[in-house]
Coordinates of C-alpha atoms (C1' of nucleotides) in Angstrom, one line a residue:
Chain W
X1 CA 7.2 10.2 0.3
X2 CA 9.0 7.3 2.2
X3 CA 10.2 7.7 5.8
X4 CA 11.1 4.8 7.8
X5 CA 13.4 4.1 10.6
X6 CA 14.7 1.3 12.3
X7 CA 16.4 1.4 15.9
X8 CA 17.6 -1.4 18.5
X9 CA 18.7 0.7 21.7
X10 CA 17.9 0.7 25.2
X11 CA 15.1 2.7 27.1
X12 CA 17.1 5.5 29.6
X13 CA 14.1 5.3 32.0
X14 CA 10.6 4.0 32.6
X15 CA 7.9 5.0 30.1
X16 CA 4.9 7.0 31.6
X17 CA 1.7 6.5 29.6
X18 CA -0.4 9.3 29.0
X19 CA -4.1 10.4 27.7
X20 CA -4.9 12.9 25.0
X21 CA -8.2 15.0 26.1
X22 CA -9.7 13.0 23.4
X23 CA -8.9 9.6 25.2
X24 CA -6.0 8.0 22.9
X25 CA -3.4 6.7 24.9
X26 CA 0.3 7.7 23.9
X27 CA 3.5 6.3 25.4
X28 CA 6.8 8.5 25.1
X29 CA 10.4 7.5 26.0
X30 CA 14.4 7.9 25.0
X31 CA 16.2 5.1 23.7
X32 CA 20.2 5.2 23.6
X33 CA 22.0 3.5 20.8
X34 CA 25.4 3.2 20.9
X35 CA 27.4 4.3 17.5
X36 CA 29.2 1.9 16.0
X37 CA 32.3 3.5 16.0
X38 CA 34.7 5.7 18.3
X39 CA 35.6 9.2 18.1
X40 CA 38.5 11.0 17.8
X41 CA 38.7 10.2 21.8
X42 CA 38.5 6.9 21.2
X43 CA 34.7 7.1 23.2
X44 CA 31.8 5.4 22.1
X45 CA 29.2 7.8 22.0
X46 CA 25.7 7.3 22.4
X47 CA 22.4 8.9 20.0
X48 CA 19.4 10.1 22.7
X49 CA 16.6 9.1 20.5
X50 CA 13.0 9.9 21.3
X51 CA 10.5 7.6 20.5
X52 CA 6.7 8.4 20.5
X53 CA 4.1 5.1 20.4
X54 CA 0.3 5.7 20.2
X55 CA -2.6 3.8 20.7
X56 CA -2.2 0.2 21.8
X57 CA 1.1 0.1 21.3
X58 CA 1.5 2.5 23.8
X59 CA -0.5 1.1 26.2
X60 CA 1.2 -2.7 25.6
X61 CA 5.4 -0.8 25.8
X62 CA 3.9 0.8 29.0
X63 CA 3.3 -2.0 30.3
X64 CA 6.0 -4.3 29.6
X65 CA 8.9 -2.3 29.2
X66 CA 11.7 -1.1 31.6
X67 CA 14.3 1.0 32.0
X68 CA 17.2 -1.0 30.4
X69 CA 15.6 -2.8 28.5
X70 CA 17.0 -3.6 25.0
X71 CA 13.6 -3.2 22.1
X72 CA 13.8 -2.7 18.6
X73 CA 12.1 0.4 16.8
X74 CA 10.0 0.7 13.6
X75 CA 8.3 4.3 12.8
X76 CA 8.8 7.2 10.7
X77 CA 11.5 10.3 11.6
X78 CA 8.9 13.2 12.2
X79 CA 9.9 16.8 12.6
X80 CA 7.3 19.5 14.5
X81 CA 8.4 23.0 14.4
X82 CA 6.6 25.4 17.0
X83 CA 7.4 28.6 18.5
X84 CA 8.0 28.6 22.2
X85 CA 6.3 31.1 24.3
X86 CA 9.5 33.1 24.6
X87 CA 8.8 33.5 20.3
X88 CA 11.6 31.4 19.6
X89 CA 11.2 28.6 17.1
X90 CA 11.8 25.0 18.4
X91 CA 12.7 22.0 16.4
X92 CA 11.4 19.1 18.2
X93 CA 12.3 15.7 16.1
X94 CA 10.6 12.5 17.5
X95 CA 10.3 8.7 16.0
X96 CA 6.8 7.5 15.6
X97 CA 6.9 4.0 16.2
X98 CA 4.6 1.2 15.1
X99 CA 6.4 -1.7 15.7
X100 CA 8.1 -2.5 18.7
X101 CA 10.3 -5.9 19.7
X102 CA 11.0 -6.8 23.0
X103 CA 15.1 -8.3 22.8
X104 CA 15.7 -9.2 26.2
X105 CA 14.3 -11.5 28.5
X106 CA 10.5 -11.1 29.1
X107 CA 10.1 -13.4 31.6
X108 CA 8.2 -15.4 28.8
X109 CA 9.5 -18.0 27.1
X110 CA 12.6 -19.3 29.1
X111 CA 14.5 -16.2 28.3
X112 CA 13.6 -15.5 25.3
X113 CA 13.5 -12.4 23.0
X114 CA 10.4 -11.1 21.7
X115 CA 8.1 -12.1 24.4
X116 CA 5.6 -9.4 24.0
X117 CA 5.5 -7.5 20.6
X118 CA 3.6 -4.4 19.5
X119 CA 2.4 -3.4 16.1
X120 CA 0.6 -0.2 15.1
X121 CA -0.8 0.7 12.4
X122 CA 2.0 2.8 10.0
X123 CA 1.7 5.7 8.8
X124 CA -1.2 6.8 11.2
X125 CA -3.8 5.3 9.0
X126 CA -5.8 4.0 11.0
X127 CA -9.0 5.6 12.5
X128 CA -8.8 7.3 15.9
X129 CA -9.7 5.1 18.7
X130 CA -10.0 5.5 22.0
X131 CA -7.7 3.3 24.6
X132 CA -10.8 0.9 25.5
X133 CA -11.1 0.3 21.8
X134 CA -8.5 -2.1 21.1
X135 CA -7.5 -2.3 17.2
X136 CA -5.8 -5.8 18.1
X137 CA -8.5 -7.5 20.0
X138 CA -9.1 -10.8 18.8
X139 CA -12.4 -11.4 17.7
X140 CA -11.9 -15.1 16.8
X141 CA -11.4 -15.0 13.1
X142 CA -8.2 -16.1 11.1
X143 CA -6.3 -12.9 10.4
X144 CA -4.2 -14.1 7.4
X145 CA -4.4 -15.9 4.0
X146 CA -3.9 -19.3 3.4
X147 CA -2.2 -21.2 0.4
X148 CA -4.9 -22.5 -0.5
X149 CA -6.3 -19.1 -1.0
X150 CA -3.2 -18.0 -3.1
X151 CA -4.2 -17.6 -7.3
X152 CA -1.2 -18.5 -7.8
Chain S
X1 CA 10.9 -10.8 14.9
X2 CA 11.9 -7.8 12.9
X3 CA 11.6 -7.6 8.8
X4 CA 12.2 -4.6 7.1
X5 CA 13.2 -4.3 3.2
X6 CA 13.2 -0.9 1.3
X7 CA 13.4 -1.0 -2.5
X8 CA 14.1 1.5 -5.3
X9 CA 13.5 -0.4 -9.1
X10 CA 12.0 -0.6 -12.2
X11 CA 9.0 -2.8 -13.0
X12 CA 10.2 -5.4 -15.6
X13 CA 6.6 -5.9 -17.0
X14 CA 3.2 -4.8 -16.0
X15 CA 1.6 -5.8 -12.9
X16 CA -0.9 -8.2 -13.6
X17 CA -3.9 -8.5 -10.5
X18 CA -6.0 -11.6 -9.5
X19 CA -8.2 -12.6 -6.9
X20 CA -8.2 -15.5 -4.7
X21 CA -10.8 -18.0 -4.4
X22 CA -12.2 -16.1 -1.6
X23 CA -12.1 -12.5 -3.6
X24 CA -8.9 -10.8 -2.2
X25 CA -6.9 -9.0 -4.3
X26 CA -3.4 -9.8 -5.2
X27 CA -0.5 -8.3 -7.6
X28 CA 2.7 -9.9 -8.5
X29 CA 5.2 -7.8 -10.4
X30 CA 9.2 -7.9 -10.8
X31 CA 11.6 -5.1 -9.8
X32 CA 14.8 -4.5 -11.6
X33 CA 17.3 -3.2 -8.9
X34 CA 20.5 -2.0 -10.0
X35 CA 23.6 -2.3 -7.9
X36 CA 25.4 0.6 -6.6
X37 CA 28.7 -1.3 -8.0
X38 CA 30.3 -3.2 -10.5
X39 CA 31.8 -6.6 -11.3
X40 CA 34.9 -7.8 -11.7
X41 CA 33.8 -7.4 -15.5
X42 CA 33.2 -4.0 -15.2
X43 CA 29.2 -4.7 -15.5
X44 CA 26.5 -3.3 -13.5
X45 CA 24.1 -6.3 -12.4
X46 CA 20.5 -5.8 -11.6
X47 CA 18.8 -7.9 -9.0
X48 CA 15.2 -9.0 -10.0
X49 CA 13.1 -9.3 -6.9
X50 CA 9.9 -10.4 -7.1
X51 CA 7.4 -8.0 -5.1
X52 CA 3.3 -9.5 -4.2
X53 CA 1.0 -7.0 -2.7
X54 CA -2.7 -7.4 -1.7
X55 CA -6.0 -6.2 -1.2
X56 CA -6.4 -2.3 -1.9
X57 CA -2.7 -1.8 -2.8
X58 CA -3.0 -4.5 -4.6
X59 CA -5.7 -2.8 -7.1
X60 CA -3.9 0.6 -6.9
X61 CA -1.1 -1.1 -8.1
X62 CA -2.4 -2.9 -10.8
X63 CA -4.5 0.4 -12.0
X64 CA -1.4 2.5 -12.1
X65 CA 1.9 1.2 -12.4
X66 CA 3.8 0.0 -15.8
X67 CA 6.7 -1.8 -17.3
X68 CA 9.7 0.7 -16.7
X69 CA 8.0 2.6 -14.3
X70 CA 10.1 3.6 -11.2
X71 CA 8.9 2.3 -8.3
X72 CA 9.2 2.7 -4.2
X73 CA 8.5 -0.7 -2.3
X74 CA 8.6 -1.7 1.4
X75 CA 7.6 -4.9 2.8
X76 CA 8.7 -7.5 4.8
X77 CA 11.1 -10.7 3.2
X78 CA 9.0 -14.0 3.0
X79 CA 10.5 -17.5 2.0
X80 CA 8.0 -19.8 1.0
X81 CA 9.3 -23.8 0.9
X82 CA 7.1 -26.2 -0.2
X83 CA 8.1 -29.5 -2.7
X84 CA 7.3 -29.7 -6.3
X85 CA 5.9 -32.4 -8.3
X86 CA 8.9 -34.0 -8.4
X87 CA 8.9 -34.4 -5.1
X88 CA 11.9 -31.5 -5.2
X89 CA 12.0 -28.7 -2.3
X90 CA 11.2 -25.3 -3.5
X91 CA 12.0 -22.6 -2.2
X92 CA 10.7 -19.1 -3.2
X93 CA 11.9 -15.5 -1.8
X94 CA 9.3 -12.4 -2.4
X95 CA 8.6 -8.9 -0.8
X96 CA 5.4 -8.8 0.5
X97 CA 4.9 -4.8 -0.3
X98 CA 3.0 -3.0 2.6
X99 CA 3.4 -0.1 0.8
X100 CA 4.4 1.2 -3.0
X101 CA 5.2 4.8 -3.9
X102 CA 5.6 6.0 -7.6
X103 CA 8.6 8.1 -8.1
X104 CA 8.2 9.0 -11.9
X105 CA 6.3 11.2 -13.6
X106 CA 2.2 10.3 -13.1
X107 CA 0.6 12.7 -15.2
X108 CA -0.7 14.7 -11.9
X109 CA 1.4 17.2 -9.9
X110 CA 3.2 18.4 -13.1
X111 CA 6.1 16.1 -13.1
X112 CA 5.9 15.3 -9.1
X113 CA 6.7 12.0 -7.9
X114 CA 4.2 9.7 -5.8
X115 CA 1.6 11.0 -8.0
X116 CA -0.3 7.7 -6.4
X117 CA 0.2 6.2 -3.2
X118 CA -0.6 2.4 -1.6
X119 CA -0.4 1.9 1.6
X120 CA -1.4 -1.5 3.2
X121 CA -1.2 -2.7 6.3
X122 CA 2.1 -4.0 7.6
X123 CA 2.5 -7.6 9.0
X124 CA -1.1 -8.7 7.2
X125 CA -2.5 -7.8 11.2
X126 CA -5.5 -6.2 9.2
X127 CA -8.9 -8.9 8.7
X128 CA -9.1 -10.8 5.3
X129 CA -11.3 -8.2 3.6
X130 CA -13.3 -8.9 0.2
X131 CA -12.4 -6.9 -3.0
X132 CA -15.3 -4.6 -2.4
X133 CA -14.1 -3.6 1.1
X134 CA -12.0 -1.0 1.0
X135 CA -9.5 -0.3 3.8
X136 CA -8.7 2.7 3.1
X137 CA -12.3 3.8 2.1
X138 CA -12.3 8.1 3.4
X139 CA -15.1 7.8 5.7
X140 CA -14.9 11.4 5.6
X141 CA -13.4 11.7 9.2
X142 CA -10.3 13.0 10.1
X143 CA -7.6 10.4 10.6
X144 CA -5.0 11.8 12.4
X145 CA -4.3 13.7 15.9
X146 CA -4.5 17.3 16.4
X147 CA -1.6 19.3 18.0
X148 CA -4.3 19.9 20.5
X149 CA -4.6 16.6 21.4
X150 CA -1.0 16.6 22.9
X151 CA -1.0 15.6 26.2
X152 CA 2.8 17.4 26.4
Chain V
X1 CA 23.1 -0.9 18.4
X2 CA 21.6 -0.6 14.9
X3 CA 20.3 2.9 13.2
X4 CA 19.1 2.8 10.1
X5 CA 16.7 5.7 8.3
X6 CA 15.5 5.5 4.5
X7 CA 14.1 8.8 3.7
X8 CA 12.5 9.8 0.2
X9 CA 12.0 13.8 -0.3
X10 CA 13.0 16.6 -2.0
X11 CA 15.8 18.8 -1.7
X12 CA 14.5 22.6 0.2
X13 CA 17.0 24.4 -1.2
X14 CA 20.7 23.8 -2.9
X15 CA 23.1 22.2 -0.7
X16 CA 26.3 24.4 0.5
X17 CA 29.1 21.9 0.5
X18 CA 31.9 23.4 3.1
X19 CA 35.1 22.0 4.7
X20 CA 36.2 21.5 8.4
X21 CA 39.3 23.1 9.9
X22 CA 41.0 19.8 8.2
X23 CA 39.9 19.9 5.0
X24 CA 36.7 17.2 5.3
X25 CA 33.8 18.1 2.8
X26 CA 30.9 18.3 4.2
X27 CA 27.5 19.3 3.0
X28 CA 24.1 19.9 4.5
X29 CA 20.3 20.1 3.4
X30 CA 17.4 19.3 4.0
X31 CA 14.8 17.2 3.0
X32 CA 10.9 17.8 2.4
X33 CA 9.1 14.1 3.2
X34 CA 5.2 14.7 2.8
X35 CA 2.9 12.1 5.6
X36 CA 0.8 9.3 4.2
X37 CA -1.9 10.4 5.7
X38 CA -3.9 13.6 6.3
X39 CA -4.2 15.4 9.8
X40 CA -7.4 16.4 11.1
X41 CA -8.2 19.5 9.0
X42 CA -7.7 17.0 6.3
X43 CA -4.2 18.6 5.1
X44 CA -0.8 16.8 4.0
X45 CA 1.7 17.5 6.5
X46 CA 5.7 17.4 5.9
X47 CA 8.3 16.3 7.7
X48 CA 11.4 18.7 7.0
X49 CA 14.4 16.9 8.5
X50 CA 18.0 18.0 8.0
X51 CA 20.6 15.4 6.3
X52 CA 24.4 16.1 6.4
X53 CA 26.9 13.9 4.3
X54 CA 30.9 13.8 4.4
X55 CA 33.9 13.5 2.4
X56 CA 32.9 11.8 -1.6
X57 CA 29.8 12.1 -0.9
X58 CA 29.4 15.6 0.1
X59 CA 31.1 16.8 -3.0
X60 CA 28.5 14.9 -5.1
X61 CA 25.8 16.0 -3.4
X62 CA 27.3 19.9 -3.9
X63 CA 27.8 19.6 -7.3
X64 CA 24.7 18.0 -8.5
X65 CA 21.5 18.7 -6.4
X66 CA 19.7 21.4 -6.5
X67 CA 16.5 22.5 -5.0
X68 CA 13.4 20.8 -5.6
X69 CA 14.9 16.9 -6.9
X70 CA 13.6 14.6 -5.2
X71 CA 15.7 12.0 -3.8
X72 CA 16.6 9.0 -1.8
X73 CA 18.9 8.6 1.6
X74 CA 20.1 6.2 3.6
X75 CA 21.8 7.1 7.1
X76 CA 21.7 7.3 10.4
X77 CA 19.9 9.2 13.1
X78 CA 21.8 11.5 14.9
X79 CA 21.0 13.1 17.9
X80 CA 23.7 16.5 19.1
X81 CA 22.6 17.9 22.4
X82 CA 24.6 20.9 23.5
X83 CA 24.6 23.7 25.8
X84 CA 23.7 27.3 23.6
X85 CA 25.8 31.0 24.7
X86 CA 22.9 31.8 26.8
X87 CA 23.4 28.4 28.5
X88 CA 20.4 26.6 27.3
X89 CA 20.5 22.9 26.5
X90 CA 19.9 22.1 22.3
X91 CA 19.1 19.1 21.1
X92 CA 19.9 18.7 17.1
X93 CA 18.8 15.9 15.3
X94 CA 19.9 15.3 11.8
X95 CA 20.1 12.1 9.5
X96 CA 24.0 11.4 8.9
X97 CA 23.6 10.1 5.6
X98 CA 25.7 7.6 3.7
X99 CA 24.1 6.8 0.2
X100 CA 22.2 9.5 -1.6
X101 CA 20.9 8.5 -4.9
X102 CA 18.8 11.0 -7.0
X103 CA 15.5 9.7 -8.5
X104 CA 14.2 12.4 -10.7
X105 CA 15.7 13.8 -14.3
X106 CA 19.5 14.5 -14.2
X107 CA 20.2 14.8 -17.8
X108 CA 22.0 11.9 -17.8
X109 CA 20.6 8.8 -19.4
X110 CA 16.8 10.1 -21.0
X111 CA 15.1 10.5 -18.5
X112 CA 16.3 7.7 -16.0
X113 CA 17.1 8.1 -12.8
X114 CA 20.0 7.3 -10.3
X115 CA 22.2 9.0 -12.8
X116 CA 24.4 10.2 -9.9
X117 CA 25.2 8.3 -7.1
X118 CA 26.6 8.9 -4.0
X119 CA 28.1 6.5 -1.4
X120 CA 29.8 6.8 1.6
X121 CA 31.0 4.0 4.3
X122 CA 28.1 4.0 6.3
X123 CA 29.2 4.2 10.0
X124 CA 31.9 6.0 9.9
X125 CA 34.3 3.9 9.9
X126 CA 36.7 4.8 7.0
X127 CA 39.6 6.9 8.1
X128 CA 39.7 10.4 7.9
X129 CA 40.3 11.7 4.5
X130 CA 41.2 15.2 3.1
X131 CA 38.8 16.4 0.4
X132 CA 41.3 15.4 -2.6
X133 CA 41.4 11.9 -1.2
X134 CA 38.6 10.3 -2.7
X135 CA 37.6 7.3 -1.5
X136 CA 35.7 6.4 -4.4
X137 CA 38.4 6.6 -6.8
X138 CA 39.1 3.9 -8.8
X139 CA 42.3 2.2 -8.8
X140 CA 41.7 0.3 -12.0
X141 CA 40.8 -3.1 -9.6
X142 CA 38.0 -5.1 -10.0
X143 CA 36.0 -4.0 -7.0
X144 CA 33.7 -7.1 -6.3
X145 CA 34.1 -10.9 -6.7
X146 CA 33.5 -12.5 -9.5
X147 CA 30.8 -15.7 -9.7
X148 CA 33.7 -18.1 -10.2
X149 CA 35.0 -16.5 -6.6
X150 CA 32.2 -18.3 -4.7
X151 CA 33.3 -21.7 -2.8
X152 CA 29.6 -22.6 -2.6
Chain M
X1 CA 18.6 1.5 -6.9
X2 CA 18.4 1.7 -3.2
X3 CA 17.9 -1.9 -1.7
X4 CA 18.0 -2.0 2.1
X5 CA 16.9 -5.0 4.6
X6 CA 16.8 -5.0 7.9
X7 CA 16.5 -8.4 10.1
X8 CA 16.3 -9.4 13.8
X9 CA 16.0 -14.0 13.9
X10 CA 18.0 -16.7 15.3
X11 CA 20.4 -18.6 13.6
X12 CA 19.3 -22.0 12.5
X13 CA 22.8 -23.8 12.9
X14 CA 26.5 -22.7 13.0
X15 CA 27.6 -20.9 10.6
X16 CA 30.4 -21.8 8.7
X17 CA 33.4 -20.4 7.1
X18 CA 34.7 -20.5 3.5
X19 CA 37.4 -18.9 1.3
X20 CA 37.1 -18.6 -2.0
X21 CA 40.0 -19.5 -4.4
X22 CA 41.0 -15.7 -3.8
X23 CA 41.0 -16.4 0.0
X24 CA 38.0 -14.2 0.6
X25 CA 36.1 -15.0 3.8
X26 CA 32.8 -15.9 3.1
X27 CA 30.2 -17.2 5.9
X28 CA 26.5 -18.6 5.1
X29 CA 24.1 -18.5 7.7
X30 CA 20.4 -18.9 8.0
X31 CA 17.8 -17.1 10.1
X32 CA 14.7 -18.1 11.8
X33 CA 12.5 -14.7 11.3
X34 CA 9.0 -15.3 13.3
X35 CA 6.3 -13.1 11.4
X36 CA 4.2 -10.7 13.6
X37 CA 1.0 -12.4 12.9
X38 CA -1.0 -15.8 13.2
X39 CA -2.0 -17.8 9.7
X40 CA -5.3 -19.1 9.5
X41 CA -4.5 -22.2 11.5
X42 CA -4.0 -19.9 14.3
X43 CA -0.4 -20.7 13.9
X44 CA 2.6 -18.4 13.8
X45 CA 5.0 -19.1 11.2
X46 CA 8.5 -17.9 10.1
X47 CA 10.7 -17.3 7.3
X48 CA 14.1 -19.4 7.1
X49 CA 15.9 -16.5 5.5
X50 CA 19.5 -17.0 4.1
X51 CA 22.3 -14.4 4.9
X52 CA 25.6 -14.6 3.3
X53 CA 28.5 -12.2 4.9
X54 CA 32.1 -11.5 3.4
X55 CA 35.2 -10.8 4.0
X56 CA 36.0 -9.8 7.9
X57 CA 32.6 -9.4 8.8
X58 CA 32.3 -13.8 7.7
X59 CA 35.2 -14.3 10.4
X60 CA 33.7 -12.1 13.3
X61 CA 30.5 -13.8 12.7
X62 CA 32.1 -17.7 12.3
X63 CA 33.9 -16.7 15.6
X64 CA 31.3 -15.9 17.8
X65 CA 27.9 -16.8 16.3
X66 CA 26.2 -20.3 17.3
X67 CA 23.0 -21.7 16.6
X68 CA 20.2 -20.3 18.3
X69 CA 21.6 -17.1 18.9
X70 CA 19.4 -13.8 18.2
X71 CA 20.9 -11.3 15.9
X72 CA 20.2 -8.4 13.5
X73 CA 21.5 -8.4 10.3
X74 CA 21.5 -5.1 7.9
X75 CA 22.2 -5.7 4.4
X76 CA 20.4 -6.2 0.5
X77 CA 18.3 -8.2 -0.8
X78 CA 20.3 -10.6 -3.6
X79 CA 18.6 -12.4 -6.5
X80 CA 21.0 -15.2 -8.2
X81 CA 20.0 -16.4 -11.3
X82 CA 21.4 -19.7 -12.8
X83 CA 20.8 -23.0 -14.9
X84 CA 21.3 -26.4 -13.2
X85 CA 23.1 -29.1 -14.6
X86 CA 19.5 -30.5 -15.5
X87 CA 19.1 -27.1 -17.5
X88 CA 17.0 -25.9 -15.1
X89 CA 16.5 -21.9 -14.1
X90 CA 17.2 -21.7 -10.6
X91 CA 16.8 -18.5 -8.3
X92 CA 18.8 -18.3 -5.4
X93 CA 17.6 -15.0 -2.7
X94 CA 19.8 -14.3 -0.2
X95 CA 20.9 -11.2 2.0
X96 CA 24.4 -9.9 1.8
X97 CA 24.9 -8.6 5.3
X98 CA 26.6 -5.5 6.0
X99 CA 26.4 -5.1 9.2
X100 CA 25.5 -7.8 11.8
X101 CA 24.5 -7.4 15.6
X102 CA 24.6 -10.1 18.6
X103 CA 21.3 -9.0 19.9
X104 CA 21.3 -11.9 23.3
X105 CA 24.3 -12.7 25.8
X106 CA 27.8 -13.0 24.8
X107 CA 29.6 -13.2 27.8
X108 CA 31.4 -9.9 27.3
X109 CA 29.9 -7.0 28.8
X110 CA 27.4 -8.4 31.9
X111 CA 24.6 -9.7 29.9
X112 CA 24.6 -7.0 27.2
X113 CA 23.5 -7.1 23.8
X114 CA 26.0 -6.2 20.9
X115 CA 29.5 -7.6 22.6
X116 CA 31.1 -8.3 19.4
X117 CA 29.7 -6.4 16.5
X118 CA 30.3 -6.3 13.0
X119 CA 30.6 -4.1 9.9
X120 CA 31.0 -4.8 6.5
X121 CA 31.6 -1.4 4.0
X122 CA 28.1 -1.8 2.1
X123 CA 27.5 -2.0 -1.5
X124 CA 30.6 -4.0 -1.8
X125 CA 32.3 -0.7 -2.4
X126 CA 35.7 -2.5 -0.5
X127 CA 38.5 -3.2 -2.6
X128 CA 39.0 -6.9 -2.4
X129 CA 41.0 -8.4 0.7
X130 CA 42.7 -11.3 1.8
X131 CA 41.8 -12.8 5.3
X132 CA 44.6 -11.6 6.9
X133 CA 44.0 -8.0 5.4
X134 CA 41.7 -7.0 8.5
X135 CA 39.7 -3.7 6.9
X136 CA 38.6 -2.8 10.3
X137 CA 42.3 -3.5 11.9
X138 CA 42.9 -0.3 14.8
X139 CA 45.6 1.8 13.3
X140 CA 45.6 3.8 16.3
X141 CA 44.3 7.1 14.4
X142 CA 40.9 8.2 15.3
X143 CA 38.4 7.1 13.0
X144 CA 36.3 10.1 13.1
X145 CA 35.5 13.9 13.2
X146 CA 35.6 15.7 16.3
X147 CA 33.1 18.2 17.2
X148 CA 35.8 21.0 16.7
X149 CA 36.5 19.8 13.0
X150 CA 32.3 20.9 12.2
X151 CA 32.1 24.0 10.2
X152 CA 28.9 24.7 11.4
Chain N
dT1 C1' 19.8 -28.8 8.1
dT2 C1' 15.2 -25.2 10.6
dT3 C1' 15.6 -20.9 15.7
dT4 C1' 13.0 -19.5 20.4
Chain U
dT1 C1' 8.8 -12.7 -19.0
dT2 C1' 13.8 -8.9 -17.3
dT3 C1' 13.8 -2.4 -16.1
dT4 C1' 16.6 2.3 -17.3

DNA sequence: TTTT
DNA sequence: TTTT
């Protein structure tokens, strides 16, 4: 009904970009993120969280992103459930991001944060597209709504 | 570089939808949020938030949801500052919704919840569409990825 | 750095509330979140994703959720990897949640909702607490400050 | 009901610390929160959004935050709701911060994010504290459960 | 009072 | 204009 996560971590190695055999590009990698507390040892411990971007996104973190490098997370939790060819049943629990921040320097702006950002479209809404079909590409026209245009 | 709010609440009065000079849709309603604690008086206070979604969400709200009804919102936090007619700066705080669930009982899945969903496009990266446009229009193609399509 | 989930389901079955070797309530369940969206055969998928809570809020949880309410949880993603007796690595994910509040019919007040809430310290950071320690309990304080409290 | 915000911006100025009559710590702070997306100018704009913190959390954050500095603030949404001394109704919005992060350089840890963190108990669930009352003071027990205290 |  |  409502599923939405928000993570800022760092990636624990290079993302590899990938095809499906229909053509949409998908991007996966691990972020760690530190709890904010210690355990009984007195150790910070760390959550391994897998991430999963499609799309453009995927193609733009792929490109820009590092090992190391801090980036914030927007997606939904997601839970697939398969049996493995040994007929045991595997739990495989992913984020599905569609937003994704840059927080370390990019290079950009005179270290700045933020320097590249990706969006995707939530909840998988949009259409399928294939990776030469960019669902950002600017085609020249404003994208928002003015104050003069408010009713209000 | 990163907005996220979540809301549970109660609509305070009905939704009421307009359209702007150019024909987009637009809803404004109020959500009563109850804390989860008490005062020093012993009183549980309600924050009023005031919530603005458009284009197709913006008509599903306004078709659907009442006074009292208990609503799901998340959006992103805008501040809008502009002066007055006195000359006096203004400032004024909204949710701009990207997507609304219903959680009370909608007359469809005997007594489920979400009986009606919105979804609109998060960080208004979708074109200005007219009224008439749907976005979410079922083209009657599938809108997801398979399984198959994993490449892992 | 920051983990933050905000699921909306419903309960798959009643919660068991248990106790560690050292007397800390703790209960598990898990959650039923349908997709927004439809997958290619043009079904509504489901996320089920598994939610533990501690101490207070564990006992709450026990005593009044049962299968099928539908509710709201805040937590954390948590990721457990371990090695299994037949020396095979595990990786268990599972929200670690800290406010549960329950959105459908709980007898309480006609028909509302929230009628039970449950809150825990969100991190972890409270001390450890036996079961008949409640956290929550009130000490006849005022637990919040007051308007006239403000020095702005 | 359930009211959640999450936040990554730059501070606008320093922050700056307050006690109320009580001697609660209080800090106000205000963030500079680019939006994802150009208005119809072709311009990117931002929200200026105001975050009030309390208690230990205001001190961490007086002591180490300066203007300019990128952060992530966790929190709910507040609506204040008051007549002026011209008779006015005035609405204040603000975010109570729960938890804030130091997302850029501080110095401590080789160019890490997140030296100095902080954590406030959410929902104001805290009994009230003086400033010298530190509610996340080291007691030297462990603050959490060990994997040998799980019942599962 | 507006950050990069 | 304040919900339950």
């Amino acid at each position: 009904m409502l599923n939405r996560v928000v993570l800022i971590g760092r990636l624990t190695w290079d993302p590899e970009l990938r095809y499906t055999p229909n053509g949409v590009a998908v991007t996966s990698f691990r972020l760690a993120v530190d709890r904010p507390f210690t355990n009984q040892q007195g150790e910070r411990e760390t959550d391994f969280i897998d991430i999963v971007v499609w799309r453009q996104l995927a193609e733009t973190v792929a490109n820009y992103m590092k090992k190391g490098r801090l980036v914030a997370v927007e997606g939904r939790l997601q839970v697939r459930s398969f049996e493995n060819n040994e007929g045991r049943r595997i739990r495989v629990s992913e984020v599905v991001g569609d937003n994704v921040r840059f927080l370390d320097r990019g290079g950009d702006r005179s270290g700045g944060s933020g320097f590249n950002q990706g969006y995707d479209n939530p909840g998988g809404m949009s259409k399928d597209r294939g990776p030469s079909d960019d669902p950002f590409a600017d085609d020249g026209k404003p994208i928002d709504i003015s104050d003069d245009d408010l009713p209000f």
